[in-house]
């Protein structure tokens, strides 16, 4: 089934086994990964993970390096296969399997912000934000102008760049570049925004701006953020999932997770005893 | 009191530093020196024949002074242009193919053979074009010359295009795909523009090499002492003209050969500058 064509239909209700996360079940889920296994060649990076992503909330994914956080995130908008990975299991978006759909359509609805800010180097600030619109066939200039301005405002970058929209995106500072990339992602109007350590290369002030931004964005978007920084997870997220060597160890609302984790391993990680 | 080495060791280290930098600088001079020497020498030898007539007149018969190489200049432009018309699209598209889909046995084979092709002596390419084009048409032609030059250009353009596309960071492709931009648009509108600068350099090298080739044209375009812009007729070229005029026993012809050599170098130089101007980054080179 094509995701794009099914929007007008009502999403089928499904019974999803959610043994590990009773708390989240009360919130409607935007996406659900079911029995997800991800591989790079013969190496298994994700082992049988079932996790739902609550609508218009922020879900943080934490865990030590190499635990599969990024791989899991990238499997949610079919970027895992771009890096040559394979997978089994299903990922549902509004109840429909994204792996039965056109990846291009999936990625328009599930956007992604990467660890390293990477504006398109040959494009101006304006063109960077407009790229996704224009290359997806939006020709109406007024509409493009309008969306670019709206996206830059959403990304809290408009005031800083409104007089230099024709300058290169590369001329911005690292933190501004990352917000430019967020604006670029928001411009195509996704429903879910995946963020892969979006602030790990930024200074504390830029990091604070990104965090504020995430807080604002969850009013309209469903956000999943991978982070190495546990304080960040505690600050920005409503729910936190802890991954360890490819397995989902525990998921709960962030407060419970950081104050009274149920699993010993989670507690050890959060208190800094390993990882 | 600062932390320091004994004075004589400091001096020795600094001397080595200055010495090596000097050596690198000298090498850089040696690299550009031949160009200046060639430029200066061809100009000094050919200046006597270099005047407006040279550019707008036809060659004169033996014994008659003056005349020019208008037909050869036009012929070189036509054949290099024709070579580019065939060679650029094929080379660039083959390069894209190798970079994007070339991780298989076929890609490996194409890559390897393209490297072999770029090493084949140009006279052999001339003979091949003779067999492929001249013999079926049963006469020499500008078209055959263009084909020979295209064959010479293609491997260079293919391999530079591939290498330059590969140099574009993978993260750029990923962020484009993550915006829901289809794969082919990502390649054409994001990756290719980012690689333009490097690809341009490859194209220029290929064009310059083609413009300077003599051997493949001897078997294909042959040369022509008369005005012709027809693709179906033998056509003059600067290189074949230089070849003929340089070995002729007449002083004024030799001078004209020098002048033609100078004009050829200047043409390559101007095309180079023009190309770089057209494809220059809108944002300068200061940031990546």
Coordinates of C-alpha atoms in Angstrom, one line a residue:
Chain A
X1 CA 0.0 0.0 0.0
X2 CA 1.2 3.5 -0.8
X3 CA 1.3 5.8 2.2
X4 CA 0.4 8.8 0.2
X5 CA -2.8 7.3 -1.3
X6 CA -4.1 5.9 2.0
X7 CA -4.2 9.1 4.0
X8 CA -7.9 9.7 3.4
X9 CA -8.7 6.2 4.7
X10 CA -9.0 5.5 8.3
X11 CA -6.0 3.8 9.7
X12 CA -6.8 0.3 10.7
X13 CA -6.8 -0.4 14.4
X14 CA -4.3 -3.0 15.4
X15 CA -3.5 -4.9 18.5
X16 CA 0.2 -4.4 19.1
X17 CA 2.1 -6.4 21.7
X18 CA 3.7 -3.8 23.9
X19 CA 5.0 -5.8 26.8
X20 CA 7.8 -3.5 27.6
X21 CA 6.1 -0.1 27.7
X22 CA 2.7 -0.1 29.4
X23 CA 3.1 3.6 30.3
X24 CA 3.4 4.8 26.7
X25 CA 0.5 2.8 25.6
X26 CA -2.0 5.3 26.8
X27 CA -0.8 7.8 24.4
X28 CA -1.7 7.4 20.7
X29 CA 1.4 6.2 18.8
X30 CA 2.6 7.9 15.6
X31 CA 5.1 5.1 14.7
X32 CA 5.6 1.6 15.9
X33 CA 8.6 -0.6 15.3
X34 CA 7.7 -4.2 15.7
X35 CA 10.2 -7.1 16.1
X36 CA 12.8 -5.0 14.3
X37 CA 16.1 -6.6 13.4
X38 CA 18.7 -4.5 11.6
X39 CA 21.9 -5.9 10.0
X40 CA 25.1 -4.7 8.4
X41 CA 26.1 -7.7 6.4
X42 CA 26.1 -10.4 9.0
X43 CA 26.5 -8.1 12.0
X44 CA 23.2 -7.6 13.8
X45 CA 22.9 -4.0 15.0
X46 CA 19.3 -4.1 16.3
X47 CA 17.9 -7.2 18.0
X48 CA 14.2 -7.8 18.0
X49 CA 13.2 -4.3 19.1
X50 CA 9.5 -3.4 19.6
X51 CA 9.0 0.3 20.5
X52 CA 6.3 2.8 19.9
X53 CA 6.8 6.5 19.3
X54 CA 4.1 8.6 20.9
X55 CA 2.4 11.3 18.9
X56 CA 3.6 14.9 19.4
X57 CA 6.0 13.9 22.2
X58 CA 9.7 13.8 22.4
X59 CA 11.3 10.4 22.7
X60 CA 14.9 10.3 23.6
X61 CA 17.1 7.3 22.8
X62 CA 20.1 6.9 25.0
X63 CA 22.8 4.3 25.3
X64 CA 26.6 3.8 24.9
X65 CA 28.3 4.1 21.6
X66 CA 27.7 1.2 19.2
X67 CA 24.4 0.2 21.0
X68 CA 22.4 0.7 17.8
X69 CA 20.7 4.0 18.6
X70 CA 21.4 5.6 15.3
X71 CA 20.7 2.4 13.4
X72 CA 17.3 2.2 15.0
X73 CA 16.6 5.9 14.2
X74 CA 17.7 5.4 10.6
X75 CA 15.4 2.4 10.2
X76 CA 12.4 4.7 11.0
X77 CA 12.7 6.6 7.7
X78 CA 14.4 3.9 5.6
X79 CA 17.8 5.6 5.7
X80 CA 19.3 2.3 7.1
X81 CA 19.2 0.8 3.7
X82 CA 21.0 3.8 2.1
X83 CA 24.0 2.8 4.1
X84 CA 23.7 -0.7 2.8
X85 CA 22.0 -2.3 5.7
X86 CA 19.2 -4.8 5.7
X87 CA 16.3 -5.4 8.2
X88 CA 13.5 -7.7 9.1
X89 CA 10.3 -6.8 11.0
X90 CA 7.9 -3.9 10.4
X91 CA 7.8 -0.2 11.1
X92 CA 4.3 1.3 11.1
X93 CA 3.6 4.9 10.4
X94 CA -0.1 5.7 11.3
X95 CA -0.6 2.0 11.1
X96 CA 0.9 1.4 7.7
X97 CA 4.2 -0.5 7.1
X98 CA 6.8 2.0 5.7
X99 CA 8.7 -0.9 4.2
X100 CA 5.8 -1.6 1.9
X101 CA 5.8 2.0 0.7
X102 CA 7.9 4.1 -1.5
X103 CA 10.9 5.3 0.5
X104 CA 10.7 8.8 -1.1
X105 CA 7.2 9.2 0.3
X106 CA 8.1 7.8 3.7
X107 CA 11.0 10.3 4.0
X108 CA 8.8 13.3 3.2
X109 CA 6.7 12.3 6.2
X110 CA 9.5 11.3 8.4
X111 CA 12.3 13.8 8.2
X112 CA 15.8 13.6 9.7
X113 CA 18.4 15.9 11.1
X114 CA 21.9 14.6 11.2
X115 CA 24.7 14.8 13.7
X116 CA 26.9 17.0 11.6
X117 CA 25.3 20.1 10.1
X118 CA 25.5 19.7 6.4
X119 CA 24.0 22.5 4.3
X120 CA 24.2 21.9 0.6
X121 CA 27.5 23.8 -0.2
X122 CA 26.5 25.2 -3.6
X123 CA 23.3 26.7 -2.3
X124 CA 22.4 29.9 -0.5
X125 CA 20.6 29.9 2.8
X126 CA 17.3 30.4 1.0
X127 CA 18.0 27.7 -1.5
X128 CA 19.0 25.3 1.2
X129 CA 15.6 25.6 2.9
X130 CA 13.8 25.6 -0.5
X131 CA 15.7 22.6 -1.8
X132 CA 13.3 20.0 -0.6
X133 CA 10.3 21.9 -1.9
X134 CA 11.7 22.7 -5.3
X135 CA 13.2 19.3 -5.9
X136 CA 9.9 17.8 -5.0
X137 CA 8.2 19.9 -7.6
X138 CA 6.8 22.9 -5.9
X139 CA 7.1 25.7 -8.5
X140 CA 4.9 28.4 -6.9
X141 CA 7.4 31.2 -5.9
X142 CA 5.1 32.9 -3.4
X143 CA 4.4 29.6 -1.7
X144 CA 8.1 28.7 -1.6
X145 CA 9.0 32.2 -0.1
X146 CA 6.3 31.7 2.5
X147 CA 7.4 28.2 3.5
X148 CA 11.0 29.2 3.7
X149 CA 10.2 32.1 6.0
X150 CA 7.9 30.0 8.1
X151 CA 10.5 27.2 8.4
X152 CA 13.4 29.5 9.3
X153 CA 11.1 31.1 12.0
X154 CA 10.3 27.7 13.3
X155 CA 14.0 26.9 13.5
X156 CA 14.6 30.2 15.3
X157 CA 17.0 31.3 12.7
X158 CA 14.9 33.9 10.8
X159 CA 16.0 36.9 12.7
X160 CA 19.7 36.0 12.3
X161 CA 19.6 35.4 8.5
X162 CA 16.7 37.4 7.1
X163 CA 19.0 40.0 5.7
X164 CA 21.5 37.5 4.2
X165 CA 19.3 34.8 2.6
X166 CA 21.4 34.9 -0.5
X167 CA 24.7 34.1 1.3
X168 CA 26.1 30.6 1.3
X169 CA 24.7 28.3 3.9
X170 CA 28.3 27.4 4.7
X171 CA 29.0 31.0 5.9
X172 CA 26.9 30.4 9.0
X173 CA 28.3 29.3 12.4
X174 CA 28.1 25.6 13.3
X175 CA 25.0 26.1 15.5
X176 CA 23.3 28.3 12.8
X177 CA 24.1 25.6 10.2
X178 CA 22.4 23.0 12.3
X179 CA 19.3 25.2 12.7
X180 CA 19.4 25.8 9.0
X181 CA 19.3 22.0 8.5
X182 CA 16.4 21.8 10.9
X183 CA 14.6 24.5 8.9
X184 CA 15.4 22.5 5.7
X185 CA 13.8 19.4 7.2
X186 CA 10.7 21.3 8.5
X187 CA 10.2 22.9 5.1
X188 CA 8.9 19.7 3.5
X189 CA 6.4 19.5 6.4
X190 CA 7.1 16.1 7.9
X191 CA 5.0 14.6 10.6
X192 CA 7.9 13.0 12.4
X193 CA 11.3 14.5 12.9
X194 CA 14.2 12.2 13.7
X195 CA 17.3 13.8 15.2
X196 CA 20.6 12.0 15.4
X197 CA 22.7 13.7 18.1
X198 CA 21.8 17.1 16.6
X199 CA 23.8 19.1 19.2
X200 CA 26.8 16.9 19.9
X201 CA 29.1 19.0 17.7
X202 CA 27.8 22.3 19.1
X203 CA 28.9 24.7 21.9
X204 CA 26.6 25.0 25.0
X205 CA 24.8 28.1 23.8
X206 CA 24.0 26.6 20.4
X207 CA 23.0 23.4 22.2
X208 CA 20.6 25.3 24.4
X209 CA 19.0 26.9 21.4
X210 CA 18.5 23.5 19.7
X211 CA 17.0 22.2 22.9
X212 CA 14.5 25.1 23.2
X213 CA 13.7 24.5 19.6
X214 CA 12.9 20.8 20.2
X215 CA 10.6 21.9 23.1
X216 CA 8.7 24.2 20.8
X217 CA 8.5 21.8 17.9
X218 CA 6.8 19.0 19.8
X219 CA 3.6 21.0 19.7
X220 CA 3.3 20.2 16.0
X221 CA 5.7 17.3 15.4
X222 CA 6.5 13.9 16.8
X223 CA 10.2 13.9 17.6
X224 CA 12.7 11.2 18.3
X225 CA 16.1 12.3 19.3
X226 CA 19.3 10.1 19.8
X227 CA 21.7 11.6 22.3
X228 CA 24.8 10.8 24.1
X229 CA 24.1 13.4 26.7
X230 CA 21.9 12.2 29.4
X231 CA 21.2 15.7 30.8
X232 CA 20.0 16.6 27.4
X233 CA 17.7 13.6 27.3
X234 CA 16.3 14.5 30.7
X235 CA 15.8 18.1 29.7
X236 CA 14.1 17.8 26.3
X237 CA 12.3 14.5 26.3
X238 CA 8.9 13.1 27.6
X239 CA 10.0 9.5 27.2
X240 CA 13.4 7.9 27.2
X241 CA 14.4 4.5 25.7
X242 CA 17.6 2.9 26.8
X243 CA 19.4 0.7 24.2
X244 CA 22.3 -1.6 24.9
X245 CA 24.2 -3.7 22.4
X246 CA 21.3 -3.7 19.9
X247 CA 18.6 -4.4 22.4
X248 CA 15.9 -2.2 23.9
X249 CA 16.5 -2.6 27.7
X250 CA 13.9 -0.2 29.0
X251 CA 11.5 2.5 28.0
X252 CA 9.5 4.7 30.3
X253 CA 8.6 8.3 30.8
X254 CA 11.7 10.4 31.3
X255 CA 11.1 11.2 34.9
X256 CA 10.7 7.6 36.0
X257 CA 13.6 6.6 33.8
X258 CA 16.0 9.0 35.5
X259 CA 14.7 8.6 39.0
X260 CA 13.5 5.1 39.4
X261 CA 14.6 2.8 36.5
X262 CA 13.3 -0.7 36.7
X263 CA 16.4 -2.4 35.2
X264 CA 19.8 -2.6 36.9
X265 CA 21.6 -2.0 33.6
X266 CA 19.7 1.3 33.0
X267 CA 20.5 2.5 36.4
X268 CA 24.2 1.7 36.0
X269 CA 24.3 3.6 32.8
X270 CA 22.4 6.6 34.0
X271 CA 24.5 6.9 37.1
X272 CA 27.6 6.6 35.0
X273 CA 28.8 3.2 36.3
X274 CA 29.5 2.1 32.7
X275 CA 29.3 3.3 29.1
Chain B
X1 CA 63.1 30.8 32.1
X2 CA 61.4 29.3 29.1
X3 CA 61.5 25.7 28.0
X4 CA 63.9 25.3 25.2
X5 CA 66.4 23.1 23.4
X6 CA 70.1 24.0 23.3
X7 CA 70.7 26.8 20.9
X8 CA 72.6 24.9 18.2
X9 CA 69.8 22.3 18.0
X10 CA 67.2 25.0 17.6
X11 CA 69.3 26.5 14.8
X12 CA 69.7 23.2 13.0
X13 CA 66.0 22.5 13.2
X14 CA 65.1 26.0 11.8
X15 CA 67.7 25.6 9.0
X16 CA 66.1 22.3 8.0
X17 CA 62.7 23.9 8.0
X18 CA 63.7 26.8 5.8
X19 CA 65.7 24.5 3.5
X20 CA 62.7 22.2 2.9
X21 CA 60.3 25.0 2.3
X22 CA 62.8 26.5 -0.1
X23 CA 63.0 23.2 -2.0
X24 CA 59.3 23.0 -2.3
X25 CA 59.1 26.5 -3.6
X26 CA 61.8 25.8 -6.2
X27 CA 59.9 22.7 -7.3
X28 CA 56.8 24.8 -7.7
X29 CA 58.8 27.2 -9.9
X30 CA 60.1 24.3 -12.0
X31 CA 56.5 23.2 -12.6
X32 CA 55.4 26.5 -14.1
X33 CA 58.7 27.4 -15.8
X34 CA 58.2 25.3 -18.9
X35 CA 54.9 27.0 -19.6
X36 CA 56.5 30.4 -19.5
X37 CA 59.4 29.2 -21.6
X38 CA 57.2 27.7 -24.2
X39 CA 54.9 30.7 -24.3
X40 CA 57.8 33.1 -24.6
X41 CA 59.7 31.0 -27.1
X42 CA 56.8 30.4 -29.5
X43 CA 55.9 34.1 -29.2
X44 CA 59.4 35.3 -30.0
X45 CA 59.7 32.9 -33.0
X46 CA 56.3 33.4 -34.3
X47 CA 55.8 37.1 -33.6
X48 CA 56.9 38.0 -37.2
X49 CA 54.0 36.0 -38.6
X50 CA 51.5 37.0 -36.0
X51 CA 49.2 39.7 -37.3
X52 CA 45.6 40.2 -38.1
X53 CA 46.0 38.5 -41.5
X54 CA 47.1 35.4 -39.7
X55 CA 43.7 35.1 -38.1
X56 CA 41.4 36.1 -41.0
X57 CA 43.2 35.0 -44.2
X58 CA 43.7 31.7 -45.9
X59 CA 47.1 30.1 -46.5
X60 CA 49.0 31.4 -49.5
X61 CA 50.7 29.1 -52.0
X62 CA 54.4 28.4 -51.7
X63 CA 56.5 31.5 -52.6
X64 CA 53.7 34.0 -52.0
X65 CA 54.4 35.8 -48.7
X66 CA 51.8 36.5 -46.0
X67 CA 48.5 34.6 -45.7
X68 CA 47.0 33.2 -42.5
X69 CA 45.5 30.1 -40.9
X70 CA 41.9 31.2 -40.5
X71 CA 40.7 27.8 -41.8
X72 CA 43.0 25.9 -39.4
X73 CA 41.8 27.9 -36.4
X74 CA 38.2 27.3 -37.3
X75 CA 38.9 23.6 -38.1
X76 CA 40.5 23.0 -34.7
X77 CA 37.5 24.7 -33.0
X78 CA 35.0 22.6 -35.0
X79 CA 36.7 19.3 -34.3
X80 CA 37.3 20.0 -30.6
X81 CA 33.7 21.2 -30.3
X82 CA 32.5 18.1 -32.1
X83 CA 34.7 15.9 -29.8
X84 CA 33.1 17.7 -26.8
X85 CA 29.6 17.2 -28.2
X86 CA 30.2 13.4 -28.3
X87 CA 32.6 13.1 -25.5
X88 CA 31.1 15.3 -22.7
X89 CA 27.7 13.6 -22.4
X90 CA 29.1 10.1 -22.7
X91 CA 32.0 10.8 -20.4
X92 CA 29.9 12.5 -17.7
X93 CA 27.1 10.0 -17.8
X94 CA 29.5 7.0 -17.7
X95 CA 31.3 8.7 -14.7
X96 CA 27.9 9.1 -12.9
X97 CA 27.2 5.4 -13.6
X98 CA 30.5 4.3 -12.2
X99 CA 30.2 6.4 -9.1
X100 CA 26.6 5.5 -8.4
X101 CA 26.2 2.0 -9.6
X102 CA 29.7 0.8 -10.4
X103 CA 30.4 -1.4 -7.4
X104 CA 30.1 -4.6 -9.4
X105 CA 32.1 -6.6 -11.9
X106 CA 30.8 -4.6 -14.9
X107 CA 31.7 -1.3 -13.2
X108 CA 35.2 -2.6 -12.3
X109 CA 35.7 -3.7 -15.9
X110 CA 34.6 -0.4 -17.4
X111 CA 36.8 1.5 -14.9
X112 CA 39.8 -0.7 -15.8
X113 CA 39.3 -0.5 -19.5
X114 CA 38.8 3.3 -19.3
X115 CA 42.2 3.6 -17.6
X116 CA 43.7 1.5 -20.3
X117 CA 42.1 3.6 -23.0
X118 CA 43.5 6.8 -21.6
X119 CA 46.9 5.3 -21.9
X120 CA 46.6 4.3 -25.5
X121 CA 48.9 6.3 -27.9
X122 CA 46.8 8.8 -29.8
X123 CA 48.1 7.6 -33.1
X124 CA 46.4 4.3 -32.5
X125 CA 43.2 6.1 -31.8
X126 CA 43.6 7.8 -35.1
X127 CA 44.0 4.5 -36.9
X128 CA 40.9 3.1 -35.1
X129 CA 38.8 6.2 -36.1
X130 CA 40.2 5.7 -39.6
X131 CA 38.8 2.1 -39.7
X132 CA 35.6 3.0 -38.0
X133 CA 34.6 6.2 -39.7
X134 CA 36.9 7.1 -42.6
X135 CA 36.8 3.7 -44.4
X136 CA 33.0 3.3 -44.3
X137 CA 32.6 6.9 -45.5
X138 CA 35.4 6.3 -47.9
X139 CA 36.9 9.8 -47.4
X140 CA 38.5 11.9 -44.7
X141 CA 36.3 14.3 -42.8
X142 CA 36.0 16.7 -40.0
X143 CA 33.4 14.3 -38.5
X144 CA 36.0 11.5 -38.3
X145 CA 38.4 13.9 -36.6
X146 CA 35.8 14.8 -34.1
X147 CA 35.1 11.1 -33.3
X148 CA 38.9 10.5 -32.8
X149 CA 39.1 13.4 -30.4
X150 CA 36.0 12.2 -28.6
X151 CA 37.6 8.8 -28.0
X152 CA 40.6 10.5 -26.6
X153 CA 38.5 12.7 -24.3
X154 CA 36.1 10.1 -22.9
X155 CA 38.3 8.2 -20.5
X156 CA 39.6 11.3 -18.8
X157 CA 36.2 12.8 -18.4
X158 CA 34.7 9.5 -17.2
X159 CA 37.3 9.0 -14.5
X160 CA 37.4 12.6 -13.3
X161 CA 33.6 12.7 -13.1
X162 CA 33.5 9.5 -11.1
X163 CA 36.3 10.5 -8.7
X164 CA 34.8 13.9 -8.1
X165 CA 31.3 12.5 -7.4
X166 CA 32.9 10.0 -5.0
X167 CA 34.6 12.9 -3.2
X168 CA 31.2 14.5 -2.3
X169 CA 30.5 13.5 1.3
X170 CA 28.0 10.8 1.8
X171 CA 26.2 12.9 4.4
X172 CA 25.2 15.3 1.7
X173 CA 23.5 12.5 -0.3
X174 CA 21.8 11.3 2.9
X175 CA 20.4 14.6 3.9
X176 CA 19.0 15.1 0.4
X177 CA 17.4 11.6 0.4
X178 CA 16.1 12.3 3.9
X179 CA 14.2 15.3 2.5
X180 CA 12.3 12.9 0.3
X181 CA 14.2 13.9 -2.8
X182 CA 14.4 11.0 -5.2
X183 CA 17.7 9.3 -5.8
X184 CA 18.2 10.6 -9.4
X185 CA 17.3 14.1 -8.5
X186 CA 19.8 13.9 -5.6
X187 CA 22.5 12.9 -8.0
X188 CA 21.7 15.5 -10.7
X189 CA 20.8 18.5 -8.5
X190 CA 22.7 18.0 -5.3
X191 CA 25.7 15.8 -5.9
X192 CA 26.7 16.9 -9.5
X193 CA 26.6 20.7 -8.7
X194 CA 28.8 20.1 -5.7
X195 CA 31.3 18.2 -7.8
X196 CA 31.3 20.7 -10.7
X197 CA 34.6 22.3 -9.9
X198 CA 36.5 19.1 -10.1
X199 CA 34.6 17.8 -13.1
X200 CA 35.4 21.1 -14.9
X201 CA 39.1 20.6 -14.3
X202 CA 38.8 17.1 -15.9
X203 CA 36.9 18.4 -18.9
X204 CA 39.5 21.2 -19.4
X205 CA 42.3 18.7 -19.3
X206 CA 40.5 16.6 -21.9
X207 CA 39.7 19.5 -24.1
X208 CA 43.3 20.8 -24.0
X209 CA 44.7 17.4 -24.8
X210 CA 42.3 17.0 -27.7
X211 CA 43.1 20.5 -29.1
X212 CA 46.8 19.6 -29.0
X213 CA 46.5 16.3 -30.8
X214 CA 48.1 15.9 -34.3
X215 CA 48.4 12.2 -34.9
X216 CA 44.7 11.2 -34.7
X217 CA 43.8 14.0 -37.1
X218 CA 46.3 12.9 -39.8
X219 CA 44.3 9.8 -40.4
X220 CA 40.9 11.3 -40.0
X221 CA 40.6 15.0 -40.9
X222 CA 43.7 14.9 -43.0
X223 CA 44.1 18.7 -43.4
X224 CA 42.8 21.1 -45.9
X225 CA 44.4 24.2 -47.5
X226 CA 41.1 25.6 -48.3
X227 CA 38.2 27.0 -46.3
X228 CA 35.8 24.4 -45.1
X229 CA 33.3 24.2 -42.3
X230 CA 31.6 21.0 -43.6
X231 CA 31.7 18.0 -41.3
X232 CA 31.7 15.8 -44.4
X233 CA 34.9 17.3 -45.9
X234 CA 38.6 17.0 -44.9
X235 CA 39.3 20.0 -42.6
X236 CA 42.4 21.9 -41.5
X237 CA 43.6 22.1 -38.0
X238 CA 46.3 24.1 -36.2
X239 CA 48.2 21.0 -35.1
X240 CA 48.4 19.4 -38.6
X241 CA 49.2 22.9 -39.9
X242 CA 52.1 23.1 -37.4
X243 CA 53.2 19.7 -38.4
X244 CA 53.3 20.5 -42.2
X245 CA 54.7 24.0 -41.8
X246 CA 57.4 23.2 -39.3
X247 CA 59.0 20.6 -41.5
X248 CA 58.7 22.8 -44.7
X249 CA 62.0 24.2 -46.0
X250 CA 60.7 27.8 -46.1
X251 CA 61.5 30.3 -43.4
X252 CA 58.2 32.1 -43.6
X253 CA 56.3 28.8 -43.2
X254 CA 58.4 27.9 -40.2
X255 CA 57.6 31.3 -38.7
X256 CA 53.9 30.7 -39.3
X257 CA 54.2 27.3 -37.6
X258 CA 55.6 29.0 -34.5
X259 CA 52.8 31.5 -34.6
X260 CA 50.2 28.7 -34.9
X261 CA 51.7 27.0 -31.9
X262 CA 51.4 30.2 -29.9
X263 CA 47.8 30.7 -31.0
X264 CA 47.0 27.1 -30.0
X265 CA 48.4 27.5 -26.5
X266 CA 46.7 30.9 -26.2
X267 CA 43.3 29.3 -27.2
X268 CA 43.7 26.5 -24.6
X269 CA 44.5 29.2 -22.0
X270 CA 41.5 31.4 -22.9
X271 CA 39.1 28.4 -22.9
X272 CA 40.5 27.4 -19.6
X273 CA 39.9 30.8 -18.1
X274 CA 36.5 31.1 -19.6
X275 CA 35.4 27.7 -18.3
X276 CA 36.5 28.5 -14.8
X277 CA 34.7 31.8 -14.9
X278 CA 31.5 30.2 -16.0
X279 CA 31.6 27.4 -13.5
X280 CA 33.0 29.4 -10.6
X281 CA 31.3 29.0 -7.3
X282 CA 28.9 31.7 -6.5
X283 CA 30.3 31.9 -3.0
X284 CA 34.0 32.0 -3.8
X285 CA 36.4 29.4 -2.5
X286 CA 36.7 30.6 1.1
X287 CA 34.4 28.0 2.5
X288 CA 35.0 24.4 1.3

